Short mmCIF file of C-alpha atoms and ligand atoms in Angstrom, two decimals:
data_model
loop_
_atom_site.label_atom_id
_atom_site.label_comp_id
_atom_site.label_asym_id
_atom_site.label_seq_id
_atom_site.Cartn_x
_atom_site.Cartn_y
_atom_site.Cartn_z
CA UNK K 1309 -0.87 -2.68 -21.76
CA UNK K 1310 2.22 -1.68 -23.76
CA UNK K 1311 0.80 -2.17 -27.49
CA UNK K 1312 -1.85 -4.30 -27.57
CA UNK K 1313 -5.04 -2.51 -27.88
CA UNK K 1314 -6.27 -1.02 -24.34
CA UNK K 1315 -9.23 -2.43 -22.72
CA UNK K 1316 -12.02 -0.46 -21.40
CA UNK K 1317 -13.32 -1.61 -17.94
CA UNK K 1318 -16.91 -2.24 -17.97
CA UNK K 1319 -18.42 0.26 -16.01
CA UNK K 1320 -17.86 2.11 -12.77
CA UNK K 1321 -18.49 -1.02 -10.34
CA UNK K 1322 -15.73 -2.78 -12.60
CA UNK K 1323 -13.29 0.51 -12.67
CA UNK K 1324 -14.02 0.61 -9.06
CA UNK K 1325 -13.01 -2.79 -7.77
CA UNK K 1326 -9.99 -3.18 -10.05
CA UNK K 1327 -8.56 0.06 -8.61
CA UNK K 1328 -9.80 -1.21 -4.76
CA UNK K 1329 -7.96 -4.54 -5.73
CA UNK K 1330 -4.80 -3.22 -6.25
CA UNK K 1331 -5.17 -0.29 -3.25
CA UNK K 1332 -6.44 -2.75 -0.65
CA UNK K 1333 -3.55 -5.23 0.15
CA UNK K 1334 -0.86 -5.84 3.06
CA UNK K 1335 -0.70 -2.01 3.21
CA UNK K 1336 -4.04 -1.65 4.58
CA UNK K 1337 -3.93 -4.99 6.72
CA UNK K 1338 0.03 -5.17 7.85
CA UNK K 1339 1.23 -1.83 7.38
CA UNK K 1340 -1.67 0.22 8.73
CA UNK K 1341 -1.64 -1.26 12.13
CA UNK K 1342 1.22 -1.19 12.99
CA UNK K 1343 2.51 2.02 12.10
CA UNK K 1344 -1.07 3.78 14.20
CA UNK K 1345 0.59 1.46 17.13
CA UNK K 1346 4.10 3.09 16.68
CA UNK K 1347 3.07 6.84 15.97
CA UNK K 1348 0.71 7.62 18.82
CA UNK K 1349 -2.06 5.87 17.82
CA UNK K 1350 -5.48 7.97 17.58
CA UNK K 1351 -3.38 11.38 16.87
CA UNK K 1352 -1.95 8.92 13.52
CA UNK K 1353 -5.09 8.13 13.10
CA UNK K 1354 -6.70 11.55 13.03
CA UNK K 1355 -3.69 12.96 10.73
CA UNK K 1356 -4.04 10.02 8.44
CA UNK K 1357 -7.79 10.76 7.79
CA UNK K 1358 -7.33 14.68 7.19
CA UNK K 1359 -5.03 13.29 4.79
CA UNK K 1360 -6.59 10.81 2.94
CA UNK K 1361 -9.53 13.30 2.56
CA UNK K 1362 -7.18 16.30 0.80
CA UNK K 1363 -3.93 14.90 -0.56
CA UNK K 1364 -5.19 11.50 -1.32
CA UNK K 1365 -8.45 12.60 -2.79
CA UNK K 1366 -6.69 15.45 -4.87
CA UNK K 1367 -4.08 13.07 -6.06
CA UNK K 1368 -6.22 10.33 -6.82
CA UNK K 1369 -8.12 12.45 -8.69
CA UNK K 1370 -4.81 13.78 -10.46
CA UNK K 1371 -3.80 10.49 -11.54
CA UNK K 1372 -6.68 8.76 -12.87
CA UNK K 1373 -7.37 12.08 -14.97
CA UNK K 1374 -4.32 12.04 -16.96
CA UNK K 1375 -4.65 8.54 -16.93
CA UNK K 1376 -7.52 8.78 -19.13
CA UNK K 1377 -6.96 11.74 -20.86
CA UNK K 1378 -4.09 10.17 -22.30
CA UNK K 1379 -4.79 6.75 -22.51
CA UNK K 1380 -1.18 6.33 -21.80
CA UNK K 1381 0.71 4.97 -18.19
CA UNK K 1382 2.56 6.83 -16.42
CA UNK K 1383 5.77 7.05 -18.87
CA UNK K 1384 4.13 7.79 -21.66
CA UNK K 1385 1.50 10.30 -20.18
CA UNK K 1386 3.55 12.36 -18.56
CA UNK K 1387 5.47 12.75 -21.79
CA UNK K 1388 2.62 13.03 -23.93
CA UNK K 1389 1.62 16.83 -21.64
CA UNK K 1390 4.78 18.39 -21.20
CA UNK K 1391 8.20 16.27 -22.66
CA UNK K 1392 10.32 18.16 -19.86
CA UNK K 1393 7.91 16.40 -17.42
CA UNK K 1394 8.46 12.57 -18.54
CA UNK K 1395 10.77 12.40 -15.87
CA UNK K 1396 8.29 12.07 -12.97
CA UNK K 1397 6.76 9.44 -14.95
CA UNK K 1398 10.38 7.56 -15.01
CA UNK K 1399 10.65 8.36 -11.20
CA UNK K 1400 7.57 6.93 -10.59
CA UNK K 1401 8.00 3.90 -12.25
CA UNK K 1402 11.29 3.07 -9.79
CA UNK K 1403 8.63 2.87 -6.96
CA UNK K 1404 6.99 -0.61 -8.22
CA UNK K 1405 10.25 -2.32 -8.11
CA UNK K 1406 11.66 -1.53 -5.14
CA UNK K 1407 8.28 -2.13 -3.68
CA UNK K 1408 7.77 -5.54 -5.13
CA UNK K 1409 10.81 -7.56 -3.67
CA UNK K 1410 9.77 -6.93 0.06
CA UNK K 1411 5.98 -7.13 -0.55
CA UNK K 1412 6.54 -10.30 -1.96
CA UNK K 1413 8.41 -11.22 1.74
CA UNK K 1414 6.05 -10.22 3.53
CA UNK K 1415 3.18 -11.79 0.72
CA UNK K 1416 5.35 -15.21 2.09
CA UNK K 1417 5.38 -14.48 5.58
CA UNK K 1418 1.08 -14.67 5.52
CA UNK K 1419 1.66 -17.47 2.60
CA UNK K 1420 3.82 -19.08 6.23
CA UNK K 1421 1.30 -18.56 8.30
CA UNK K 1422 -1.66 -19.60 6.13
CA UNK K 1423 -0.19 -22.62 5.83
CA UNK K 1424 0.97 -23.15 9.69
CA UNK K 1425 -2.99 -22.78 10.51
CA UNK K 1426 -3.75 -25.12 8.26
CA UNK K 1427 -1.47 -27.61 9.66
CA UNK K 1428 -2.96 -26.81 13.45
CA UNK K 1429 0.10 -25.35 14.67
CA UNK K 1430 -2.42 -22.51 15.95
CA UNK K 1431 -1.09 -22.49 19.44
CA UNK K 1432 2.80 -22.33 18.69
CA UNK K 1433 2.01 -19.88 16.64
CA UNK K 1434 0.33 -18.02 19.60
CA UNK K 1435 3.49 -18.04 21.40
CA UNK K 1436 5.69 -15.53 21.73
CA UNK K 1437 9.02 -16.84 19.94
CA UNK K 1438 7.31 -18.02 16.84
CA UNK K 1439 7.62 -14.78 14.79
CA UNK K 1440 10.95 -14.12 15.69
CA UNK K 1441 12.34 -17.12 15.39
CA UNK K 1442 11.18 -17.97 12.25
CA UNK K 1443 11.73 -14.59 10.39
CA UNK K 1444 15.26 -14.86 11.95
CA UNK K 1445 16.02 -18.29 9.65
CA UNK K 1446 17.86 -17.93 6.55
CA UNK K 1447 15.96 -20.46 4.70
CA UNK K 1448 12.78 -21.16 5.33
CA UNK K 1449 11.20 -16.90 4.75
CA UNK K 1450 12.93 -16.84 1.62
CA UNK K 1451 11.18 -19.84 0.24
CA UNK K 1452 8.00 -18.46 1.19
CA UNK K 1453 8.87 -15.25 -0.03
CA UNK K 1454 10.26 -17.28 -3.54
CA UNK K 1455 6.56 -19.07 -3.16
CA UNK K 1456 4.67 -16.44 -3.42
CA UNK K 1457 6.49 -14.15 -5.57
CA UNK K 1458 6.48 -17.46 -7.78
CA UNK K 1459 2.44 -17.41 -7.26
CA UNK K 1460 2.33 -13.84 -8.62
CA UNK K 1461 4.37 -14.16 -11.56
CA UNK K 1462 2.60 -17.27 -12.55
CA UNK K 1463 -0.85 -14.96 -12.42
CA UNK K 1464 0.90 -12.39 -14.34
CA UNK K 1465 2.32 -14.54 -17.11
CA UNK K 1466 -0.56 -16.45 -17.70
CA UNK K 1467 -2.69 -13.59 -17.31
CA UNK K 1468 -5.12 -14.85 -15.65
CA UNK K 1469 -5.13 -11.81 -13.08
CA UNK K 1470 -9.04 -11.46 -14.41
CA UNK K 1471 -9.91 -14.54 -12.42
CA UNK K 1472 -7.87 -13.73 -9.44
CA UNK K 1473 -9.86 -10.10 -9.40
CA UNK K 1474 -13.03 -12.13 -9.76
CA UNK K 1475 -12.48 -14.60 -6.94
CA UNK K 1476 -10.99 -11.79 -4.97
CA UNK K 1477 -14.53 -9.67 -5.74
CA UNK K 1478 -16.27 -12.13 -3.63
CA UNK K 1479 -13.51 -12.60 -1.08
CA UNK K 1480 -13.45 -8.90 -0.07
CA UNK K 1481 -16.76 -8.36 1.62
CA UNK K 1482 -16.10 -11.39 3.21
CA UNK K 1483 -12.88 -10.29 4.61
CA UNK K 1484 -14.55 -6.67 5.83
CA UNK K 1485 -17.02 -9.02 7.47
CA UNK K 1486 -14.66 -11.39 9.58
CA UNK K 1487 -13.02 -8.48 10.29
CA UNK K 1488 -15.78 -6.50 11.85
CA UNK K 1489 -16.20 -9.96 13.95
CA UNK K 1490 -12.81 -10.34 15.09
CA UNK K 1491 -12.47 -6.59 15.96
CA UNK K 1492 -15.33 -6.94 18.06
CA UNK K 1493 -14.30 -9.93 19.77
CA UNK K 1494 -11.50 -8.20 20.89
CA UNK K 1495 -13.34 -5.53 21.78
CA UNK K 1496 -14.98 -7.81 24.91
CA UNK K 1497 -11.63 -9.30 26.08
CA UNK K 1498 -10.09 -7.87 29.47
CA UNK K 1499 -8.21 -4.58 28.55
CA UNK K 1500 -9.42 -4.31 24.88
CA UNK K 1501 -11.10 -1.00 26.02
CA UNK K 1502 -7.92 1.08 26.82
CA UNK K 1503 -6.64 -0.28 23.53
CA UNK K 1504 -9.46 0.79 21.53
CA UNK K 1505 -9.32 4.28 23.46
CA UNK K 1506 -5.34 4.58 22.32
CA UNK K 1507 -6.79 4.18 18.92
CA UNK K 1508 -9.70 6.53 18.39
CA UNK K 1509 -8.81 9.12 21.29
CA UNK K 1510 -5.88 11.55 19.30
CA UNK K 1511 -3.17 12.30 22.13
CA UNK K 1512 -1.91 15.80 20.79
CA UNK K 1513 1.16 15.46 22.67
CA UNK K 1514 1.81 12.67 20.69
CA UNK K 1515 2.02 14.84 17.36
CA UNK K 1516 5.27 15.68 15.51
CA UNK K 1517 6.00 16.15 12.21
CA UNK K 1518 7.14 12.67 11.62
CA UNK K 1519 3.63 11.31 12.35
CA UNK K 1520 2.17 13.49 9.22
CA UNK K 1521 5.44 12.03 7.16
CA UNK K 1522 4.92 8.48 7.98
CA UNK K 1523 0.96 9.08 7.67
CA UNK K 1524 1.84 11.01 4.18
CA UNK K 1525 3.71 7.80 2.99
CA UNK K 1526 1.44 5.48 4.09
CA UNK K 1527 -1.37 7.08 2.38
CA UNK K 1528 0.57 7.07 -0.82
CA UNK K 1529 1.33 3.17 -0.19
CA UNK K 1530 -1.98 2.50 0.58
CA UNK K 1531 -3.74 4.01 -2.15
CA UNK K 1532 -0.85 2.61 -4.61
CA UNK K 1533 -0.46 6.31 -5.14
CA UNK K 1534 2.33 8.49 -6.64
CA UNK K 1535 3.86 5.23 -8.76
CA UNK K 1536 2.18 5.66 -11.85
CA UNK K 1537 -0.22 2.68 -11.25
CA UNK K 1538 -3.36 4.94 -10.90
CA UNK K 1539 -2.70 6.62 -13.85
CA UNK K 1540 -2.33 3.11 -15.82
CA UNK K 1541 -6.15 2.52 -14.25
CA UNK K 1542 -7.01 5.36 -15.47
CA UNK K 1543 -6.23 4.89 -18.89
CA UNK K 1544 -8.54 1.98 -18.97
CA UNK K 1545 -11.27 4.12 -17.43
CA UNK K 1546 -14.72 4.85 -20.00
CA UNK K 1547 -15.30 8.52 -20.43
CA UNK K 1548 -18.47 7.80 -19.13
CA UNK K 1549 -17.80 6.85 -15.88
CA UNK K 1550 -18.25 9.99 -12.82
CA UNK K 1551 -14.31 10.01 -12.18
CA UNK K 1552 -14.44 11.95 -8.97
CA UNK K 1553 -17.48 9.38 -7.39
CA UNK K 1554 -15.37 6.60 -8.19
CA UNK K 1555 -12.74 7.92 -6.10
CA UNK K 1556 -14.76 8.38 -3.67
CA UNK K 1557 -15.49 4.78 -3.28
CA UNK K 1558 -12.26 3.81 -3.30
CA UNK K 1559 -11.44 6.12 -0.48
CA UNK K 1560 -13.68 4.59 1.00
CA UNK K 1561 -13.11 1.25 0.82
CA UNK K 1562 -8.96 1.54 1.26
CA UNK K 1563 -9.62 3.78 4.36
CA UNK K 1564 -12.17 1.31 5.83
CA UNK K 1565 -10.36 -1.45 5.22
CA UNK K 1566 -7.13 -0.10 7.42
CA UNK K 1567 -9.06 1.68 10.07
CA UNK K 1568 -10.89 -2.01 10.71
CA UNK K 1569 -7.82 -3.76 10.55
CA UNK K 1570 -6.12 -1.08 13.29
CA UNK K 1571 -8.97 -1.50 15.07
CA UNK K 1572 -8.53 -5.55 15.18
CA UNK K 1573 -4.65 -5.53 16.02
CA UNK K 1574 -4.22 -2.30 18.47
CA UNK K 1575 -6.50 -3.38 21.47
CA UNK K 1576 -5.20 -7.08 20.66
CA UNK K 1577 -1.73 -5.38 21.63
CA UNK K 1578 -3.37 -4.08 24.74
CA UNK K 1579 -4.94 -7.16 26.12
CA UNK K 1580 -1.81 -9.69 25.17
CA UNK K 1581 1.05 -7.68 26.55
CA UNK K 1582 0.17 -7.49 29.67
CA UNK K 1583 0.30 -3.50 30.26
CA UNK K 1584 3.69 -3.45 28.40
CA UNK K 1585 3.29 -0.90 26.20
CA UNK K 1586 6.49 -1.08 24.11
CA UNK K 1587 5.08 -4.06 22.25
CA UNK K 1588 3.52 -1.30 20.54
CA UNK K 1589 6.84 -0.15 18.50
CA UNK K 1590 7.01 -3.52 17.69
CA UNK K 1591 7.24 -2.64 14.19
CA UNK K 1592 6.53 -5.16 10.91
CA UNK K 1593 5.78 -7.94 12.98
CA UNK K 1594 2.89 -6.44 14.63
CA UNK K 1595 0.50 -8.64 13.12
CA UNK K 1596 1.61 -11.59 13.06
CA UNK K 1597 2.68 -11.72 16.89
CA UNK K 1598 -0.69 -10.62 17.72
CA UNK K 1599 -3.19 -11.96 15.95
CA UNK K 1600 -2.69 -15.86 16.35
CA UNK K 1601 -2.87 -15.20 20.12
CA UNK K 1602 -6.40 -13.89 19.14
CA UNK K 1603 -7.32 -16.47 17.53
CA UNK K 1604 -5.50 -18.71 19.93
CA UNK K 1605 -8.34 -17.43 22.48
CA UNK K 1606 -11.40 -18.16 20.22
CA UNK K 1607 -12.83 -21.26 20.04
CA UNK K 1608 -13.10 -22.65 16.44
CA UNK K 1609 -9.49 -20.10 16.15
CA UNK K 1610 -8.01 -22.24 14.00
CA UNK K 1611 -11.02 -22.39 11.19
CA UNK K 1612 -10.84 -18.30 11.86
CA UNK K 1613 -7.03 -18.01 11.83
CA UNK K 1614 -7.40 -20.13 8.55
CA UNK K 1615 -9.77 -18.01 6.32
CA UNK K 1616 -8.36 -14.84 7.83
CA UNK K 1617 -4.50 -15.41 6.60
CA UNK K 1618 -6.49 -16.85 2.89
CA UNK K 1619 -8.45 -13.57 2.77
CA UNK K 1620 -5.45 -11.43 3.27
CA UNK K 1621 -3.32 -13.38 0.89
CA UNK K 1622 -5.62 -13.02 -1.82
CA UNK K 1623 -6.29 -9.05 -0.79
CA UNK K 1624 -2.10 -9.18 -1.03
CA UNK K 1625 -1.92 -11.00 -4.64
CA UNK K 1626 -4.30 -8.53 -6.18
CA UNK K 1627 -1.91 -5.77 -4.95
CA UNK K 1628 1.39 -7.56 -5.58
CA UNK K 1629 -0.07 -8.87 -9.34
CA UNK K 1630 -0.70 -5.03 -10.17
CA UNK K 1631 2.82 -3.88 -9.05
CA UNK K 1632 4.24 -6.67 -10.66
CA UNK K 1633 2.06 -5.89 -14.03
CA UNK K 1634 3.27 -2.61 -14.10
CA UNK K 1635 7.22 -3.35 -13.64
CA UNK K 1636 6.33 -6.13 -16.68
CA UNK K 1637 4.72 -3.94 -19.21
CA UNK K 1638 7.29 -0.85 -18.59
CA UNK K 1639 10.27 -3.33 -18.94
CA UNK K 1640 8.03 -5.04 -22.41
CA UNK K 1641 7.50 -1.19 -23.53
CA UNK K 1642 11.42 0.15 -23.19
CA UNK K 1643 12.97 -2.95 -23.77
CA UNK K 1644 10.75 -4.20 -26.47
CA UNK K 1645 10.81 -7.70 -25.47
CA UNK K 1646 8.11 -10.07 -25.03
CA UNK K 1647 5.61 -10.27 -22.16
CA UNK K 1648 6.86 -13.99 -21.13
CA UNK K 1649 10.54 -12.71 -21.55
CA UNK K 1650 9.83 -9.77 -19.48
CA UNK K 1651 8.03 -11.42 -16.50
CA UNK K 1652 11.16 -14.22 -16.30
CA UNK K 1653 13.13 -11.29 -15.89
CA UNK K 1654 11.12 -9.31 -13.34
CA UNK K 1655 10.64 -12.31 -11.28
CA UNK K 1656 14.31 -13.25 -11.31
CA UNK K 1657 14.90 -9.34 -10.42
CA UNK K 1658 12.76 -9.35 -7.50
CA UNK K 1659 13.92 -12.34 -6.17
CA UNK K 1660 17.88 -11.07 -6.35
CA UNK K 1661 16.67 -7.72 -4.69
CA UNK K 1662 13.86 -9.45 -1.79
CA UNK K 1663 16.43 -12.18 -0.50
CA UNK K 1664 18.12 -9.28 1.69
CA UNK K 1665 14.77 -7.81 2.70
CA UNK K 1666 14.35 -11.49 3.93
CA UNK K 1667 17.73 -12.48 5.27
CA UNK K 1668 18.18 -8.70 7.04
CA UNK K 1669 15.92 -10.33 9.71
CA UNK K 1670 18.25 -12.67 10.52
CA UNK K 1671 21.49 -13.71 9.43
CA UNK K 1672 22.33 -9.94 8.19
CA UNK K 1673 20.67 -8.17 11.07
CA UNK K 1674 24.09 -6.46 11.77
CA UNK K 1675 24.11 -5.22 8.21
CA UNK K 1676 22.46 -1.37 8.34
CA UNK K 1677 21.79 1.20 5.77
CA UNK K 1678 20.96 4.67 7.45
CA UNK K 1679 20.64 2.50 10.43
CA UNK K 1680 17.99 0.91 8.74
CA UNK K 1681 17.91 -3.28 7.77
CA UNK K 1682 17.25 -4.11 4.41
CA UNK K 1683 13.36 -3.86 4.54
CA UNK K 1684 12.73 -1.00 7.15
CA UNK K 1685 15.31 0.65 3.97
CA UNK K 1686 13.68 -0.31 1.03
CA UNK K 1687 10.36 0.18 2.47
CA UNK K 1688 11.34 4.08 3.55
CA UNK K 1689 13.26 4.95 0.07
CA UNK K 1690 10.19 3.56 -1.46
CA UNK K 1691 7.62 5.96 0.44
CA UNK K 1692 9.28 8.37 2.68
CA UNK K 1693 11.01 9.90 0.25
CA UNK K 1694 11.01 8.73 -3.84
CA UNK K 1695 6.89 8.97 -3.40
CA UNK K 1696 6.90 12.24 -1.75
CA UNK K 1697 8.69 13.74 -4.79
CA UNK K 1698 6.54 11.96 -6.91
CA UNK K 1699 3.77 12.86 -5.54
CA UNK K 1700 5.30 17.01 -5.53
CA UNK K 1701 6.49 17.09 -8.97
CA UNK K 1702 2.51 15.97 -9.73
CA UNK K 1703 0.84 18.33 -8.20
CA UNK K 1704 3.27 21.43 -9.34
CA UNK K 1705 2.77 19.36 -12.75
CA UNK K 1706 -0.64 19.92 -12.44
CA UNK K 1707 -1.25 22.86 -10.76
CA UNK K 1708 1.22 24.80 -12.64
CA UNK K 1709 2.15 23.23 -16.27
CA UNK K 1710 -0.61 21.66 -17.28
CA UNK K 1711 -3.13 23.67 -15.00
CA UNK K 1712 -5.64 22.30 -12.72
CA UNK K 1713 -8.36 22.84 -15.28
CA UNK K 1714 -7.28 20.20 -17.75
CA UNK K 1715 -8.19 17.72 -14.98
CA UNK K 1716 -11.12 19.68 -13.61
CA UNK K 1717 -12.40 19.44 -17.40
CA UNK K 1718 -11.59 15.51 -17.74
CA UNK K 1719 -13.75 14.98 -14.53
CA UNK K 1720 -16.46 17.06 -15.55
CA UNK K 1721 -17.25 15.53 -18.49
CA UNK K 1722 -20.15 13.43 -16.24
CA UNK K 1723 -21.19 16.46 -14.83
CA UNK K 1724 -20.45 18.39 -11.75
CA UNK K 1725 -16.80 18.56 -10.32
CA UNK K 1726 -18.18 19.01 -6.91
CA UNK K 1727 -14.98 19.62 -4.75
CA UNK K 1728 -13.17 21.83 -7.54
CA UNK K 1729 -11.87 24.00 -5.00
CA UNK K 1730 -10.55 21.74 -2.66
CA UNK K 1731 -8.54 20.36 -5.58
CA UNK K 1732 -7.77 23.40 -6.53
CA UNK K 1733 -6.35 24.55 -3.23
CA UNK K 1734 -4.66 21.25 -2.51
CA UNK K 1735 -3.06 20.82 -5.84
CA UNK K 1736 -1.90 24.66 -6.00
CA UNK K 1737 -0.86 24.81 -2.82
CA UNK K 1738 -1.39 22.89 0.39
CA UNK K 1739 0.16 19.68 -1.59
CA UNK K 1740 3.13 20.82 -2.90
CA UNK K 1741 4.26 23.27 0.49
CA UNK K 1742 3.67 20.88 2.75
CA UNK K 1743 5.42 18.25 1.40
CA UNK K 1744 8.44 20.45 0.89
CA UNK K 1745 7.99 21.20 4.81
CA UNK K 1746 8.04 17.76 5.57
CA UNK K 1747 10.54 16.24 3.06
CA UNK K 1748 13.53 18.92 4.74
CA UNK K 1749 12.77 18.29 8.20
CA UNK K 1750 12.63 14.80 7.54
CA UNK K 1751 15.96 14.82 5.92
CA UNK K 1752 17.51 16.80 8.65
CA UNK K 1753 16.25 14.91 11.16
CA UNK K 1754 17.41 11.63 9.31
CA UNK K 1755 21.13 14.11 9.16
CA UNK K 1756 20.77 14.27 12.92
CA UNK K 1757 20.87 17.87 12.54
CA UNK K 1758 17.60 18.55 14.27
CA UNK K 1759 16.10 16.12 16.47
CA UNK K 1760 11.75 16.24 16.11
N1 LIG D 458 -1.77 -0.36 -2.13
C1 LIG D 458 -1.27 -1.67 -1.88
C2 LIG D 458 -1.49 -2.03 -0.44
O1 LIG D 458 -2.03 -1.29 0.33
C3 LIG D 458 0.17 -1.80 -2.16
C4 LIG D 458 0.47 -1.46 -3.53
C5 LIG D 458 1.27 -0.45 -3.77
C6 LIG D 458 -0.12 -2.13 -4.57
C7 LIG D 458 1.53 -0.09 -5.04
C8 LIG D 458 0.11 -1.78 -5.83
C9 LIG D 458 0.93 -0.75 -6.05
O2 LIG D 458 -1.13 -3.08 -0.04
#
């Protein structure tokens, strides 16, 4: 980036998984479950997919097009199309670092438990207290969290992200696999079933308009949309590579990937609690209180609970490495300092701004921001409300200053853009309205003034 010459992915497969590497992460794996659990299950579910199949296809779409139109990320593109514009590309590029710091806490918490398996601590694990009382100490989550924000930097600095993506090629399909295994497994144990019915069966009463906002920003998180980083991998994109097949795939792939991991954790929820059915607001923590008493029930858990927390931590660096990448070659570009210079001070940065994600779950658990702690905060600034505007101030961008067609043209240039008018419609119109609609009644409900 920044620079240095740009260079070209190889081909679609290589466009493909490089984009999938950064999209599938702890979003998909962590975040995914347990927000389905908190928001009604199969009715989050059902609004999540309607999304991802309009806004996150039309905005996908949107991104990696100027991308490579422009050659530029998402600074310099936006400025490069319309100069009164370049401030969605600034906006944007706020997202990646207040993302980073709590990724990177929760990138230690599976770096913790990783390493717990490993040393056969399986069944305290399995117990109840463990999460808690370990994300409650004041040391030992931040050194996991300085660990493996430490691991990251180290991959970005040495650049050697190339042979992380590589290993992490191969690692995938073997995490979709183990996952299809332990989601079945669950499937057979006493009460899975009603679980697996709260997930797939949408409960209408369940809807309100907080369900599409926390589905909106989850989409946007989980498709590392709507913070510039799509439109950096589209700037490496060949010309000759179908654009809107390629999104397609990774659609695909980043949807997959959460709706198997829901479908691992939610009935887990179901057979573990014993009927109680508040374990399901649980929150952050969903995962890691349920899954080790999975594994916990297998036998050869510990060999499962082992590979599972290394195939998630790798799906986690590839995400965390291409936030981090993008914070280090805005700060190289503005700042004209060097790359080395510029990850010190990134990694020193998110370190100074993750310590109270980490410590807000214990020793400043009394300390709230909009009633939030530090995390629950950062983690709705980040995509309840900076990436909705992003992601608004795109599509108007491209609907109305730059016009739909200039994307529609930079897809066609394989061929056939065959759902022009759904991005046409979406990026007009159904985009931009609704998240208006849901942006004000989130805000007065966050004001108190309405209660939905
Ligand atoms: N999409 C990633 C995930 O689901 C998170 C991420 C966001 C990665 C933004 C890069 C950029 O985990």
């Amino acid at each position: 980036m920044g620079n240095e010459k740009r260079s070209n992915f190889t081909g679609k497969l290589g466009f493909v998984l490089a984009a999938a590497g950064s999209a599938v992460g702890l979003g998909n794996i962590w975040r995914f479950p347990y927000l389905a659990a908190q928001y009604g299950g199969g009715i989050f579910l059902l609004v999540y997919v309607i999304l991802a199949v309009t806004f996150g296809f039309t905005l996908l779409t949107a991104e990696i097009a100027i991308g490579r139109k422009t050659g530029l990320s998402a600074i310099g593109a936006f400025k490069k199309l319309s100069s009164k514009y370049s401030f969605v590309g600034y906006l944007a590029s706020i997202v990646p670092i207040i993302i980073l710091p709590y990724y990177c806490v929760i990138g230690g918490w599976v770096t913790k438990y990783f390493a717990s398996f490993i040393a056969g601590q399986g069944s305290l694990m399995a117990t109840d207290a463990f999460f808690g009382s370990f994300i409650g100490q004041p040391i030992e989550p931040v050194l996991w969290f300085a660990i493996y924000l430490g691991l990251t930097a180290l991959v970005v600095l040495f650049g050697v992200e190339k042979g992380i993506e590589k290993v992490s090629k191969v690692l995938m399909p073997v995490l979709i696999v183990l996952s299809i295994f332990i989601a079945v497994y669950t499937m057979f144990l006493p009460g899975a079933m009603e679980g697996v019915s709260y997930y797939l069966l949408p409960d209408f009463s369940k809807f309100s308009i907080t369900t599409v906002l926390a589905a909106m920003g989850q989409l946007f998180y989980s498709m590392s949309l709507a913070m510039g980083i799509m439109i950096t991998y589209g700037s490496y994109m060949k010309k000759d590579v179908n654009l809107e097949s390629s999104v397609h795939q990774i659609e695909l792939f980043d949807t997959g990937i959460a709706f198997l991991a829901g479908l691992m954790i939610i009935p887990s929820v179901f057979v573990f609690s014993g009927g109680d059915e508040s374990a399901l607001g649980q929150g952050p923590g969903l995962m890691f209180v349920t899954l080790p008493k999975v594994f916990e029930s297998m036998t050869g858990g510990t060999i499962i609970g082992i590979l599972f927390f290394l195939l998630v931590l790798f799906a986690a660096l590839t995400s965390s490495i291409s936030l981090m990448e993008t914070i280090v070659s805005i700060f190289c570009d503005k700042f004209k300092i060097s790359r080395k210079k510029s990850c010190l001070f990134v990694f020193v940065l998110s370190l100074v701004l993750g310590i109270p994600s980490s410590l807000g779950n214990g020793i400043w658990a009394n300390i709230k921001i909009m009633g939030m702690d530090f995390l629950t905060f950062f983690d709705f600034i980040s995509n309840s409300v900076i990436m909705p505007v992003v992601a608004f101030f795109t599509s108007i961008f491209v609907g109305y200053v730059i016009k739909p067609k200039s994307v529609i043209d930079e897809v066609e240039l394989t061929g056939k853009f065959k759902s022009k008018a759904l991005f046409n419609f979406v990026i007009k119109y159904f985009a931009p309205i609704c998240i208006v609609l849901i942006l004000i009644s989130s805000v007065f409900s966050a004001l108190g003034i309405i209660s939905i």
